[in-house]
mmCIF file with all atom_site columns, C-alpha atoms in Angstrom:
data_model
loop_
_atom_site.group_PDB
_atom_site.id
_atom_site.type_symbol
_atom_site.label_atom_id
_atom_site.label_alt_id
_atom_site.label_comp_id
_atom_site.label_asym_id
_atom_site.label_entity_id
_atom_site.label_seq_id
_atom_site.pdbx_PDB_ins_code
_atom_site.Cartn_x
_atom_site.Cartn_y
_atom_site.Cartn_z
_atom_site.occupancy
_atom_site.B_iso_or_equiv
_atom_site.pdbx_formal_charge
_atom_site.auth_seq_id
_atom_site.auth_comp_id
_atom_site.auth_asym_id
_atom_site.auth_atom_id
_atom_site.pdbx_PDB_model_num
ATOM 1   C CA . MET A 1 1   ? -223.142 22.923  14.374  1.00 0.00 ? 1   MET A CA 1
ATOM 2   C CA . PRO A 1 2   ? -224.494 21.201  11.238  1.00 0.00 ? 2   PRO A CA 1
ATOM 3   C CA . ILE A 1 3   ? -222.181 19.705  8.648   1.00 0.00 ? 3   ILE A CA 1
ATOM 4   C CA . VAL A 1 4   ? -222.481 21.547  5.326   1.00 0.00 ? 4   VAL A CA 1
ATOM 5   C CA . ASP A 1 5   ? -221.643 20.990  1.678   1.00 0.00 ? 5   ASP A CA 1
ATOM 6   C CA . TRP A 1 6   ? -219.438 23.210  -0.494  1.00 0.00 ? 6   TRP A CA 1
ATOM 7   C CA . GLN A 1 7   ? -222.293 25.705  -0.970  1.00 0.00 ? 7   GLN A CA 1
ATOM 8   C CA . GLY A 1 8   ? -223.042 25.965  2.758   1.00 0.00 ? 8   GLY A CA 1
ATOM 9   C CA . ASN A 1 9   ? -226.177 23.811  2.581   1.00 0.00 ? 9   ASN A CA 1
ATOM 10  C CA . ALA A 1 10  ? -226.712 21.693  5.689   1.00 0.00 ? 10  ALA A CA 1
ATOM 11  C CA . ILE A 1 11  ? -226.381 17.979  4.962   1.00 0.00 ? 11  ILE A CA 1
ATOM 12  C CA . GLY A 1 12  ? -226.805 16.776  8.521   1.00 0.00 ? 12  GLY A CA 1
ATOM 13  C CA . GLN A 1 13  ? -226.782 17.822  12.150  1.00 0.00 ? 13  GLN A CA 1
ATOM 14  C CA . SER A 1 14  ? -223.751 15.710  13.012  1.00 0.00 ? 14  SER A CA 1
ATOM 15  C CA . GLY A 1 15  ? -221.341 13.406  11.301  1.00 0.00 ? 15  GLY A CA 1
ATOM 16  C CA . VAL A 1 16  ? -217.780 12.946  10.213  1.00 0.00 ? 16  VAL A CA 1
ATOM 17  C CA . VAL A 1 17  ? -216.008 15.112  7.664   1.00 0.00 ? 17  VAL A CA 1
ATOM 18  C CA . PHE A 1 18  ? -213.132 13.448  5.821   1.00 0.00 ? 18  PHE A CA 1
ATOM 19  C CA . TYR A 1 19  ? -210.895 13.877  2.788   1.00 0.00 ? 19  TYR A CA 1
ATOM 20  C CA . ASN A 1 20  ? -211.088 11.828  -0.422  1.00 0.00 ? 20  ASN A CA 1
ATOM 21  C CA . GLY A 1 21  ? -207.475 11.880  -1.625  1.00 0.00 ? 21  GLY A CA 1
ATOM 22  C CA . LYS A 1 22  ? -208.342 10.467  -5.042  1.00 0.00 ? 22  LYS A CA 1
ATOM 23  C CA . ASP A 1 23  ? -210.784 13.290  -5.879  1.00 0.00 ? 23  ASP A CA 1
ATOM 24  C CA . ARG A 1 24  ? -209.041 15.881  -3.671  1.00 0.00 ? 24  ARG A CA 1
ATOM 25  C CA . ALA A 1 25  ? -212.451 16.699  -2.157  1.00 0.00 ? 25  ALA A CA 1
ATOM 26  C CA . VAL A 1 26  ? -213.961 16.883  1.303   1.00 0.00 ? 26  VAL A CA 1
ATOM 27  C CA . GLN A 1 27  ? -216.736 14.386  2.017   1.00 0.00 ? 27  GLN A CA 1
ATOM 28  C CA . ALA A 1 28  ? -219.181 14.245  4.926   1.00 0.00 ? 28  ALA A CA 1
ATOM 29  C CA . ALA A 1 29  ? -221.073 11.230  6.248   1.00 0.00 ? 29  ALA A CA 1
ATOM 30  C CA . ARG A 1 30  ? -224.141 11.754  8.411   1.00 0.00 ? 30  ARG A CA 1
ATOM 31  C CA . GLY A 1 31  ? -223.828 10.806  12.063  1.00 0.00 ? 31  GLY A CA 1
ATOM 32  C CA . ASP A 1 32  ? -227.502 9.920   12.543  1.00 0.00 ? 32  ASP A CA 1
ATOM 33  C CA . GLY A 1 33  ? -226.990 6.198   11.913  1.00 0.00 ? 33  GLY A CA 1
ATOM 34  C CA . SER A 1 34  ? -227.842 6.409   8.213   1.00 0.00 ? 34  SER A CA 1
ATOM 35  C CA . GLY A 1 35  ? -224.419 7.529   6.936   1.00 0.00 ? 35  GLY A CA 1
ATOM 36  C CA . VAL A 1 36  ? -221.634 5.238   5.798   1.00 0.00 ? 36  VAL A CA 1
ATOM 37  C CA . ILE A 1 37  ? -218.089 5.730   4.563   1.00 0.00 ? 37  ILE A CA 1
ATOM 38  C CA . ILE A 1 38  ? -217.187 3.582   1.577   1.00 0.00 ? 38  ILE A CA 1
ATOM 39  C CA . MET A 1 39  ? -213.531 2.777   0.960   1.00 0.00 ? 39  MET A CA 1
ATOM 40  C CA . ASN A 1 40  ? -213.022 1.803   -2.662  1.00 0.00 ? 40  ASN A CA 1
ATOM 41  C CA . GLU A 1 41  ? -210.798 -1.036  -3.914  1.00 0.00 ? 41  GLU A CA 1
ATOM 42  C CA . VAL A 1 42  ? -209.928 -2.632  -0.562  1.00 0.00 ? 42  VAL A CA 1
ATOM 43  C CA . ASN A 1 43  ? -208.081 -5.950  -0.723  1.00 0.00 ? 43  ASN A CA 1
ATOM 44  C CA . ASP A 1 44  ? -208.351 -8.774  1.848   1.00 0.00 ? 44  ASP A CA 1
ATOM 45  C CA . GLN A 1 45  ? -205.118 -7.842  3.636   1.00 0.00 ? 45  GLN A CA 1
ATOM 46  C CA . GLN A 1 46  ? -206.141 -4.189  4.012   1.00 0.00 ? 46  GLN A CA 1
ATOM 47  C CA . ALA A 1 47  ? -209.607 -5.248  5.228   1.00 0.00 ? 47  ALA A CA 1
ATOM 48  C CA . LYS A 1 48  ? -208.101 -7.536  7.877   1.00 0.00 ? 48  LYS A CA 1
ATOM 49  C CA . LYS A 1 49  ? -205.800 -4.774  9.139   1.00 0.00 ? 49  LYS A CA 1
ATOM 50  C CA . LEU A 1 50  ? -208.669 -2.288  9.367   1.00 0.00 ? 50  LEU A CA 1
ATOM 51  C CA . THR A 1 51  ? -210.952 -4.814  11.087  1.00 0.00 ? 51  THR A CA 1
ATOM 52  C CA . SER A 1 52  ? -208.243 -5.689  13.612  1.00 0.00 ? 52  SER A CA 1
ATOM 53  C CA . PHE A 1 53  ? -207.598 -1.995  14.297  1.00 0.00 ? 53  PHE A CA 1
ATOM 54  C CA . ILE A 1 54  ? -211.312 -1.338  14.854  1.00 0.00 ? 54  ILE A CA 1
ATOM 55  C CA . GLU A 1 55  ? -211.541 -4.313  17.225  1.00 0.00 ? 55  GLU A CA 1
ATOM 56  C CA . GLN A 1 56  ? -208.572 -2.949  19.212  1.00 0.00 ? 56  GLN A CA 1
ATOM 57  C CA . LEU A 1 57  ? -210.082 0.538   19.364  1.00 0.00 ? 57  LEU A CA 1
ATOM 58  C CA . ALA A 1 58  ? -213.694 -0.199  20.236  1.00 0.00 ? 58  ALA A CA 1
ATOM 59  C CA . GLY A 1 59  ? -214.584 -3.853  19.780  1.00 0.00 ? 59  GLY A CA 1
ATOM 60  C CA . THR A 1 60  ? -217.221 -3.215  17.109  1.00 0.00 ? 60  THR A CA 1
ATOM 61  C CA . PRO A 1 61  ? -217.737 -0.567  14.404  1.00 0.00 ? 61  PRO A CA 1
ATOM 62  C CA . GLU A 1 62  ? -220.921 0.665   16.118  1.00 0.00 ? 62  GLU A CA 1
ATOM 63  C CA . ALA A 1 63  ? -218.944 1.517   19.274  1.00 0.00 ? 63  ALA A CA 1
ATOM 64  C CA . LEU A 1 64  ? -216.424 3.794   17.505  1.00 0.00 ? 64  LEU A CA 1
ATOM 65  C CA . SER A 1 65  ? -216.298 7.400   18.689  1.00 0.00 ? 65  SER A CA 1
ATOM 66  C CA . LEU A 1 66  ? -215.772 10.267  16.250  1.00 0.00 ? 66  LEU A CA 1
ATOM 67  C CA . ALA A 1 67  ? -212.074 10.422  17.194  1.00 0.00 ? 67  ALA A CA 1
ATOM 68  C CA . GLN A 1 68  ? -211.753 6.668   16.630  1.00 0.00 ? 68  GLN A CA 1
ATOM 69  C CA . ILE A 1 69  ? -213.483 6.896   13.234  1.00 0.00 ? 69  ILE A CA 1
ATOM 70  C CA . LYS A 1 70  ? -210.954 9.553   12.254  1.00 0.00 ? 70  LYS A CA 1
ATOM 71  C CA . ALA A 1 71  ? -208.133 7.261   13.462  1.00 0.00 ? 71  ALA A CA 1
ATOM 72  C CA . VAL A 1 72  ? -209.522 4.457   11.268  1.00 0.00 ? 72  VAL A CA 1
ATOM 73  C CA . LEU A 1 73  ? -209.637 6.830   8.282   1.00 0.00 ? 73  LEU A CA 1
ATOM 74  C CA . GLU A 1 74  ? -206.041 7.868   8.978   1.00 0.00 ? 74  GLU A CA 1
ATOM 75  C CA . MET A 1 75  ? -204.958 4.231   9.123   1.00 0.00 ? 75  MET A CA 1
ATOM 76  C CA . ALA A 1 76  ? -206.799 3.559   5.854   1.00 0.00 ? 76  ALA A CA 1
ATOM 77  C CA . ARG A 1 77  ? -204.853 6.396   4.206   1.00 0.00 ? 77  ARG A CA 1
ATOM 78  C CA . GLY A 1 78  ? -201.655 4.824   5.534   1.00 0.00 ? 78  GLY A CA 1
ATOM 79  C CA . LEU A 1 79  ? -202.669 1.570   3.836   1.00 0.00 ? 79  LEU A CA 1
ATOM 80  C CA . GLY A 1 80  ? -203.067 3.421   0.525   1.00 0.00 ? 80  GLY A CA 1
ATOM 81  C CA . LEU A 1 81  ? -206.871 3.653   0.667   1.00 0.00 ? 81  LEU A CA 1
ATOM 82  C CA . GLU A 1 82  ? -207.480 7.220   -0.439  1.00 0.00 ? 82  GLU A CA 1
ATOM 83  C CA . ASP A 1 83  ? -210.658 6.755   -2.492  1.00 0.00 ? 83  ASP A CA 1
ATOM 84  C CA . THR A 1 84  ? -213.170 7.118   0.340   1.00 0.00 ? 84  THR A CA 1
ATOM 85  C CA . TYR A 1 85  ? -216.596 8.612   -0.094  1.00 0.00 ? 85  TYR A CA 1
ATOM 86  C CA . ASN A 1 86  ? -219.891 9.121   1.685   1.00 0.00 ? 86  ASN A CA 1
ATOM 87  C CA . SER A 1 87  ? -223.069 7.177   1.143   1.00 0.00 ? 87  SER A CA 1
ATOM 88  C CA . ASP A 1 88  ? -225.905 5.800   3.241   1.00 0.00 ? 88  ASP A CA 1
ATOM 89  C CA . ARG A 1 89  ? -227.100 2.470   4.588   1.00 0.00 ? 89  ARG A CA 1
ATOM 90  C CA . GLY A 1 90  ? -229.989 2.416   2.107   1.00 0.00 ? 90  GLY A CA 1
ATOM 91  C CA . PHE A 1 91  ? -227.539 2.446   -0.813  1.00 0.00 ? 91  PHE A CA 1
ATOM 92  C CA . VAL A 1 92  ? -225.424 -0.328  0.720   1.00 0.00 ? 92  VAL A CA 1
ATOM 93  C CA . GLN A 1 93  ? -228.487 -2.486  1.443   1.00 0.00 ? 93  GLN A CA 1
ATOM 94  C CA . SER A 1 94  ? -230.066 -2.016  -1.983  1.00 0.00 ? 94  SER A CA 1
ATOM 95  C CA . LYS A 1 95  ? -227.051 -1.835  -4.294  1.00 0.00 ? 95  LYS A CA 1
ATOM 96  C CA . MET A 1 96  ? -224.295 -3.904  -2.664  1.00 0.00 ? 96  MET A CA 1
ATOM 97  C CA . SER A 1 97  ? -223.766 -7.480  -1.480  1.00 0.00 ? 97  SER A CA 1
ATOM 98  C CA . PRO A 1 98  ? -221.535 -8.530  1.417   1.00 0.00 ? 98  PRO A CA 1
ATOM 99  C CA . VAL A 1 99  ? -218.438 -10.578 0.664   1.00 0.00 ? 99  VAL A CA 1
ATOM 100 C CA . GLY A 1 100 ? -218.098 -13.186 3.421   1.00 0.00 ? 100 GLY A CA 1
ATOM 101 C CA . ASP A 1 101 ? -219.186 -12.893 7.056   1.00 0.00 ? 101 ASP A CA 1
ATOM 102 C CA . LEU A 1 102 ? -219.251 -9.259  8.105   1.00 0.00 ? 102 LEU A CA 1
ATOM 103 C CA . GLY A 1 103 ? -220.032 -9.549  11.797  1.00 0.00 ? 103 GLY A CA 1
ATOM 104 C CA . ALA A 1 104 ? -221.795 -6.148  11.767  1.00 0.00 ? 104 ALA A CA 1
ATOM 105 C CA . ASP A 1 105 ? -224.520 -4.610  9.628   1.00 0.00 ? 105 ASP A CA 1
ATOM 106 C CA . GLY A 1 106 ? -223.091 -2.530  6.788   1.00 0.00 ? 106 GLY A CA 1
ATOM 107 C CA . PHE A 1 107 ? -219.466 -3.214  7.768   1.00 0.00 ? 107 PHE A CA 1
ATOM 108 C CA . GLY A 1 108 ? -216.801 -5.181  5.925   1.00 0.00 ? 108 GLY A CA 1
ATOM 109 C CA . LEU A 1 109 ? -216.104 -6.060  2.335   1.00 0.00 ? 109 LEU A CA 1
ATOM 110 C CA . HIS A 1 110 ? -218.984 -5.492  -0.082  1.00 0.00 ? 110 HIS A CA 1
ATOM 111 C CA . LYS A 1 111 ? -219.253 -5.618  -3.848  1.00 0.00 ? 111 LYS A CA 1
ATOM 112 C CA . ARG A 1 112 ? -221.459 -3.505  -6.044  1.00 0.00 ? 112 ARG A CA 1
ATOM 113 C CA . ASP A 1 113 ? -224.267 -5.540  -7.559  1.00 0.00 ? 113 ASP A CA 1
ATOM 114 C CA . ASP A 1 114 ? -224.936 -5.538  -11.273 1.00 0.00 ? 114 ASP A CA 1
ATOM 115 C CA . ARG A 1 115 ? -228.558 -4.489  -10.822 1.00 0.00 ? 115 ARG A CA 1
ATOM 116 C CA . ASP A 1 116 ? -227.958 -0.992  -12.179 1.00 0.00 ? 116 ASP A CA 1
ATOM 117 C CA . ILE A 1 117 ? -227.044 0.201   -15.597 1.00 0.00 ? 117 ILE A CA 1
ATOM 118 C CA . CYS A 1 118 ? -225.496 3.637   -15.178 1.00 0.00 ? 118 CYS A CA 1
ATOM 119 C CA . PRO A 1 119 ? -225.315 6.008   -18.143 1.00 0.00 ? 119 PRO A CA 1
ATOM 120 C CA . ALA A 1 120 ? -221.853 7.543   -18.320 1.00 0.00 ? 120 ALA A CA 1
ATOM 121 C CA . ILE A 1 121 ? -219.995 10.290  -20.147 1.00 0.00 ? 121 ILE A CA 1
ATOM 122 C CA . ARG A 1 122 ? -216.296 11.002  -20.359 1.00 0.00 ? 122 ARG A CA 1
ATOM 123 C CA . LEU A 1 123 ? -214.733 14.339  -19.503 1.00 0.00 ? 123 LEU A CA 1
ATOM 124 C CA . THR A 1 124 ? -211.358 15.312  -20.920 1.00 0.00 ? 124 THR A CA 1
ATOM 125 C CA . GLY A 1 125 ? -208.675 17.543  -19.474 1.00 0.00 ? 125 GLY A CA 1
ATOM 126 C CA . GLU A 1 126 ? -208.883 18.856  -15.938 1.00 0.00 ? 126 GLU A CA 1
ATOM 127 C CA . GLY A 1 127 ? -211.576 20.506  -13.895 1.00 0.00 ? 127 GLY A CA 1
ATOM 128 C CA . THR A 1 128 ? -213.905 20.265  -10.939 1.00 0.00 ? 128 THR A CA 1
ATOM 129 C CA . PHE A 1 129 ? -217.323 18.713  -10.434 1.00 0.00 ? 129 PHE A CA 1
ATOM 130 C CA . ALA A 1 130 ? -219.795 19.926  -7.822  1.00 0.00 ? 130 ALA A CA 1
ATOM 131 C CA . GLY A 1 131 ? -221.593 16.705  -6.984  1.00 0.00 ? 131 GLY A CA 1
ATOM 132 C CA . PRO A 1 132 ? -222.529 14.985  -3.719  1.00 0.00 ? 132 PRO A CA 1
ATOM 133 C CA . ALA A 1 133 ? -219.198 15.670  -1.984  1.00 0.00 ? 133 ALA A CA 1
ATOM 134 C CA . ALA A 1 134 ? -218.917 18.456  0.597   1.00 0.00 ? 134 ALA A CA 1
ATOM 135 C CA . THR A 1 135 ? -216.472 20.253  -1.736  1.00 0.00 ? 135 THR A CA 1
ATOM 136 C CA . PRO A 1 136 ? -216.140 19.973  -5.541  1.00 0.00 ? 136 PRO A CA 1
ATOM 137 C CA . GLN A 1 137 ? -214.249 16.915  -6.749  1.00 0.00 ? 137 GLN A CA 1
ATOM 138 C CA . GLN A 1 138 ? -211.152 17.607  -8.818  1.00 0.00 ? 138 GLN A CA 1
ATOM 139 C CA . PHE A 1 139 ? -209.764 15.739  -11.802 1.00 0.00 ? 139 PHE A CA 1
ATOM 140 C CA . ARG A 1 140 ? -206.526 16.300  -13.716 1.00 0.00 ? 140 ARG A CA 1
ATOM 141 C CA . ASP A 1 141 ? -206.534 13.867  -16.613 1.00 0.00 ? 141 ASP A CA 1
ATOM 142 C CA . GLY A 1 142 ? -210.153 13.325  -17.509 1.00 0.00 ? 142 GLY A CA 1
ATOM 143 C CA . ALA A 1 143 ? -212.908 11.676  -15.496 1.00 0.00 ? 143 ALA A CA 1
ATOM 144 C CA . VAL A 1 144 ? -216.227 9.927   -15.911 1.00 0.00 ? 144 VAL A CA 1
ATOM 145 C CA . ILE A 1 145 ? -219.634 11.154  -14.761 1.00 0.00 ? 145 ILE A CA 1
ATOM 146 C CA . VAL A 1 146 ? -222.154 8.393   -14.045 1.00 0.00 ? 146 VAL A CA 1
ATOM 147 C CA . ARG A 1 147 ? -225.836 8.780   -13.346 1.00 0.00 ? 147 ARG A CA 1
ATOM 148 C CA . GLN A 1 148 ? -227.094 6.550   -10.545 1.00 0.00 ? 148 GLN A CA 1
ATOM 149 C CA . GLY A 1 149 ? -230.848 7.084   -10.360 1.00 0.00 ? 149 GLY A CA 1
ATOM 150 C CA . ASP A 1 150 ? -231.345 10.819  -9.916  1.00 0.00 ? 150 ASP A CA 1
ATOM 151 C CA . ASN A 1 151 ? -227.764 11.387  -8.726  1.00 0.00 ? 151 ASN A CA 1
ATOM 152 C CA . TYR A 1 152 ? -224.592 12.133  -10.640 1.00 0.00 ? 152 TYR A CA 1
ATOM 153 C CA . ARG A 1 153 ? -221.119 11.114  -9.448  1.00 0.00 ? 153 ARG A CA 1
ATOM 154 C CA . LEU A 1 154 ? -217.649 11.855  -10.744 1.00 0.00 ? 154 LEU A CA 1
ATOM 155 C CA . ILE A 1 155 ? -215.301 8.888   -10.904 1.00 0.00 ? 155 ILE A CA 1
ATOM 156 C CA . GLN A 1 156 ? -211.641 9.188   -11.797 1.00 0.00 ? 156 GLN A CA 1
ATOM 157 C CA . SER A 1 157 ? -210.955 7.478   -15.148 1.00 0.00 ? 157 SER A CA 1
ATOM 158 C CA . ASP A 1 158 ? -208.537 4.869   -13.794 1.00 0.00 ? 158 ASP A CA 1
ATOM 159 C CA . VAL A 1 159 ? -210.913 3.906   -10.969 1.00 0.00 ? 159 VAL A CA 1
ATOM 160 C CA . PHE A 1 160 ? -213.848 3.741   -13.404 1.00 0.00 ? 160 PHE A CA 1
ATOM 161 C CA . GLU A 1 161 ? -212.008 1.293   -15.664 1.00 0.00 ? 161 GLU A CA 1
ATOM 162 C CA . ARG A 1 162 ? -211.111 -0.947  -12.703 1.00 0.00 ? 162 ARG A CA 1
ATOM 163 C CA . THR A 1 163 ? -214.488 -0.897  -10.965 1.00 0.00 ? 163 THR A CA 1
ATOM 164 C CA . TYR A 1 164 ? -217.195 -0.617  -13.652 1.00 0.00 ? 164 TYR A CA 1
ATOM 165 C CA . ARG A 1 165 ? -218.180 -3.124  -16.368 1.00 0.00 ? 165 ARG A CA 1
ATOM 166 C CA . HIS A 1 166 ? -220.509 -3.184  -19.363 1.00 0.00 ? 166 HIS A CA 1
ATOM 167 C CA . SER A 1 167 ? -223.859 -4.914  -18.786 1.00 0.00 ? 167 SER A CA 1
ATOM 168 C CA . ASP A 1 168 ? -222.440 -8.009  -20.555 1.00 0.00 ? 168 ASP A CA 1
ATOM 169 C CA . ASN A 1 169 ? -219.551 -7.988  -18.010 1.00 0.00 ? 169 ASN A CA 1
ATOM 170 C CA . SER A 1 170 ? -216.945 -6.949  -20.582 1.00 0.00 ? 170 SER A CA 1
ATOM 171 C CA . ALA A 1 171 ? -214.321 -4.370  -19.651 1.00 0.00 ? 171 ALA A CA 1
ATOM 172 C CA . VAL A 1 172 ? -215.125 -0.687  -20.065 1.00 0.00 ? 172 VAL A CA 1
ATOM 173 C CA . ARG A 1 173 ? -212.578 1.636   -21.648 1.00 0.00 ? 173 ARG A CA 1
ATOM 174 C CA . THR A 1 174 ? -213.102 5.326   -20.989 1.00 0.00 ? 174 THR A CA 1
ATOM 175 C CA . GLU A 1 175 ? -212.123 6.145   -24.590 1.00 0.00 ? 175 GLU A CA 1
ATOM 176 C CA . GLU A 1 176 ? -215.282 4.303   -25.722 1.00 0.00 ? 176 GLU A CA 1
ATOM 177 C CA . LEU A 1 177 ? -217.584 6.619   -23.776 1.00 0.00 ? 177 LEU A CA 1
ATOM 178 C CA . PRO A 1 178 ? -219.202 9.662   -25.359 1.00 0.00 ? 178 PRO A CA 1
ATOM 179 C CA . VAL A 1 179 ? -217.460 12.919  -24.516 1.00 0.00 ? 179 VAL A CA 1
ATOM 180 C CA . GLY A 1 180 ? -219.523 15.302  -22.435 1.00 0.00 ? 180 GLY A CA 1
ATOM 181 C CA . THR A 1 181 ? -219.019 18.792  -21.141 1.00 0.00 ? 181 THR A CA 1
ATOM 182 C CA . LEU A 1 182 ? -219.670 20.330  -17.764 1.00 0.00 ? 182 LEU A CA 1
ATOM 183 C CA . ARG A 1 183 ? -221.690 23.498  -17.600 1.00 0.00 ? 183 ARG A CA 1
ATOM 184 C CA . PRO A 1 184 ? -219.864 26.092  -15.547 1.00 0.00 ? 184 PRO A CA 1
ATOM 185 C CA . SER A 1 185 ? -221.391 26.923  -12.175 1.00 0.00 ? 185 SER A CA 1
ATOM 186 C CA . SER A 1 186 ? -222.573 30.482  -11.522 1.00 0.00 ? 186 SER A CA 1
ATOM 187 C CA . GLN A 1 187 ? -219.324 31.109  -9.617  1.00 0.00 ? 187 GLN A CA 1
ATOM 188 C CA . GLN A 1 188 ? -217.266 29.815  -12.557 1.00 0.00 ? 188 GLN A CA 1
ATOM 189 C CA . LYS A 1 189 ? -219.315 31.985  -14.955 1.00 0.00 ? 189 LYS A CA 1
ATOM 190 C CA . ALA A 1 190 ? -218.603 35.033  -12.781 1.00 0.00 ? 190 ALA A CA 1
ATOM 191 C CA . GLU A 1 191 ? -214.885 34.172  -12.746 1.00 0.00 ? 191 GLU A CA 1
ATOM 192 C CA . LEU A 1 192 ? -214.897 33.725  -16.532 1.00 0.00 ? 192 LEU A CA 1
ATOM 193 C CA . ALA A 1 193 ? -216.703 37.058  -16.978 1.00 0.00 ? 193 ALA A CA 1
ATOM 194 C CA . ALA A 1 194 ? -214.206 38.787  -14.678 1.00 0.00 ? 194 ALA A CA 1
ATOM 195 C CA . THR A 1 195 ? -211.311 37.248  -16.605 1.00 0.00 ? 195 THR A CA 1
ATOM 196 C CA . ALA A 1 196 ? -212.842 38.295  -19.950 1.00 0.00 ? 196 ALA A CA 1
ATOM 197 C CA . ALA A 1 197 ? -213.255 41.866  -18.663 1.00 0.00 ? 197 ALA A CA 1
ATOM 198 C CA . LEU A 1 198 ? -209.523 42.109  -17.958 1.00 0.00 ? 198 LEU A CA 1
#
């Protein structure tokens, strides 16, 4: 059975479906060898615990079964790593640099390179964003939408301020960003029309 996004569109024949606790959204990483799961804001101690756990389970990341990958994700949640999202090896290879010796391709601590300048807008209030996640991402107290190439991603405001910088490496404050608005999806428009009719 293929894995599907929030609209029922197939995004792969196999893979792992997991929950991003920060965005309160379901994510899905392809199981064809191209998919990766990125855990955001991992410190050295958390990385060592996860690496040790993976070594105990399977020896190497490549040898993990689906059940073992889910166990690693559960352990990561227990370590406070809830901001996990899907990507692919191409993104990691072209946009990230390894931090230290990884021991396996695409595994271990990486940092985002400063090769990209991503246009961003700020959203206020609360809402949902139907982006690359398997279900719409949710935000309660504002968020930031960034454009990375042809793709758009929602990033929670606090995470954005900790993990993004201006091109001159100065800190970014979400209040400095232009305010944008999300266009309602066709489902949201139908719900609004139904509410207005009442």
